[in-house]
Amino acid sequence: MADEAQAAAPPKKLVRRRPARQQVKPGQIEKKPLEQTGSVYNIFYHKWAGGDKYDEYNAKEKSQTRCVIATDAGYTRADGGRNNYCCLYFARGCCPLGSECEFLHRLPLPQHKLPDASRDCFGREKHAGYRDDMGGVGSFTRQNRTLYIGRVTMTRNTDEILEKHFNEWGEIERIKVLQGRGVGFVTFVTEIDAQFAKEAMMHQSLDNDEVLNVRWATEDPNPTAKVMEHARLKVLGEEGVQAKLTPEFIESVRQLDELEGVVPPRSPPPEEIEPVSKRMRLEPPPTAELIAPAAKDGLLSMNALASLKYAASLKTQAASKPPTTTGLGAIADYGSDSD
């Protein structure tokens, strides 16, 4: 029967994914050397120091490439658990390897599937603090889900335009636009989506010819926002810890807390109530004499008082009853054979 059921079951339809598209050809992108504006080149910030304030974030040159998830995403050598990090050049739209790339060519995986929380979705190490210009990889001391979007051309529906362009990289929680400054703030549901969107939208344009300046947003000074963020992180932490614990471990910790008096002991489970028909067959129905109300001025019922009186009378009768003697008579009172 089992063999027949297996034979009758329809075969599973395999979903065949397309390979990742080669976004650019080798040598297609023209690399322009940075203009020397200082005397010392800072290898950590990738800019010249000691001269004019210039860095790649302030550059107003539009990017030559852009990632399109609908056409560029696909499987690579990293699929199948080999590598859970995304390709940085894929996010920027300039990966020449395509399906031969050793990194993922798709949106980032959930945070719990990444092997190390101290790295971003591209595998780059985070730092203890943010850069002075709020660029770079970011910090591992604070979970930042908000991006600062500068040089935005303001229109009547700027928030809708931001949502249309940034919604491609992940679920958005809220958008705030400062009309008089040409600045917008986009908050994603998860931090890894914000990391991917930051690299994908750097030096890109919206519906106009502007060149966006995308950086990490500073901490919101609003006290209400701080309380809400703290509560959200607390809930996420509790859910993460609870997901790692087994029921046996939780039960043993509960028993230990009860022994130490940290928590009150749990009440025993209620006894199972037998069906009425079965109880009626085993026991006679209670009579009015057995069920007596409690005394008006006391805590005990009439039945309890009657039982106590009956026990006291039995004790009095046992004390007043003469001791019984054996058949030996007075001989039994001697304590030794010599007498």
PDB file of C-alpha atoms in Angstrom, residues 5 18 24 29 40 48 59 119 130 132 169 176-177 204 212 241-242 256 260 280 296 300 314-316 320:
ATOM      1  CA  ALA A   5       0.811   5.617  -2.483  1.00  0.00           C
ATOM      2  CA  ARG A  18      18.216  31.596 -13.396  1.00  0.00           C
ATOM      3  CA  VAL A  24      29.283  44.712 -16.628  1.00  0.00           C
ATOM      4  CA  ILE A  29      33.835  50.933 -16.120  1.00  0.00           C
ATOM      5  CA  VAL A  40      48.654  63.072   2.924  1.00  0.00           C
ATOM      6  CA  TRP A  48      43.384  63.243   1.020  1.00  0.00           C
ATOM      7  CA  ALA A  59      31.451  63.765  -4.911  1.00  0.00           C
ATOM      8  CA  ARG A 119      30.050  42.088  10.157  1.00  0.00           C
ATOM      9  CA  TYR A 130      31.011  55.743  13.380  1.00  0.00           C
ATOM     10  CA  ASP A 132      33.097  61.563  11.468  1.00  0.00           C
ATOM     11  CA  TRP A 169      15.965  46.938  -1.188  1.00  0.00           C
ATOM     12  CA  LYS A 176      10.625  61.523   6.980  1.00  0.00           C
ATOM     13  CA  VAL A 177      11.330  64.439   4.631  1.00  0.00           C
ATOM     14  CA  GLN A 204      22.283  57.347  -7.683  1.00  0.00           C
ATOM     15  CA  LEU A 212      22.201  61.337  -3.769  1.00  0.00           C
ATOM     16  CA  VAL A 241      17.251  34.164  23.831  1.00  0.00           C
ATOM     17  CA  GLN A 242      13.980  32.257  24.079  1.00  0.00           C
ATOM     18  CA  LEU A 256      15.723  25.914  40.784  1.00  0.00           C
ATOM     19  CA  GLU A 260      15.633  29.251  46.105  1.00  0.00           C
ATOM     20  CA  MET A 280     -23.554   8.566  40.670  1.00  0.00           C
ATOM     21  CA  LYS A 296     -22.533  32.085  62.249  1.00  0.00           C
ATOM     22  CA  LEU A 300     -15.945  25.471  61.215  1.00  0.00           C
ATOM     23  CA  LEU A 314     -14.477   8.597  72.647  1.00  0.00           C
ATOM     24  CA  LYS A 315     -11.388   9.856  74.415  1.00  0.00           C
ATOM     25  CA  THR A 316     -13.339  10.361  77.660  1.00  0.00           C
ATOM     26  CA  SER A 320     -12.825   6.158  82.342  1.00  0.00           C
TER      27      SER A 320
END
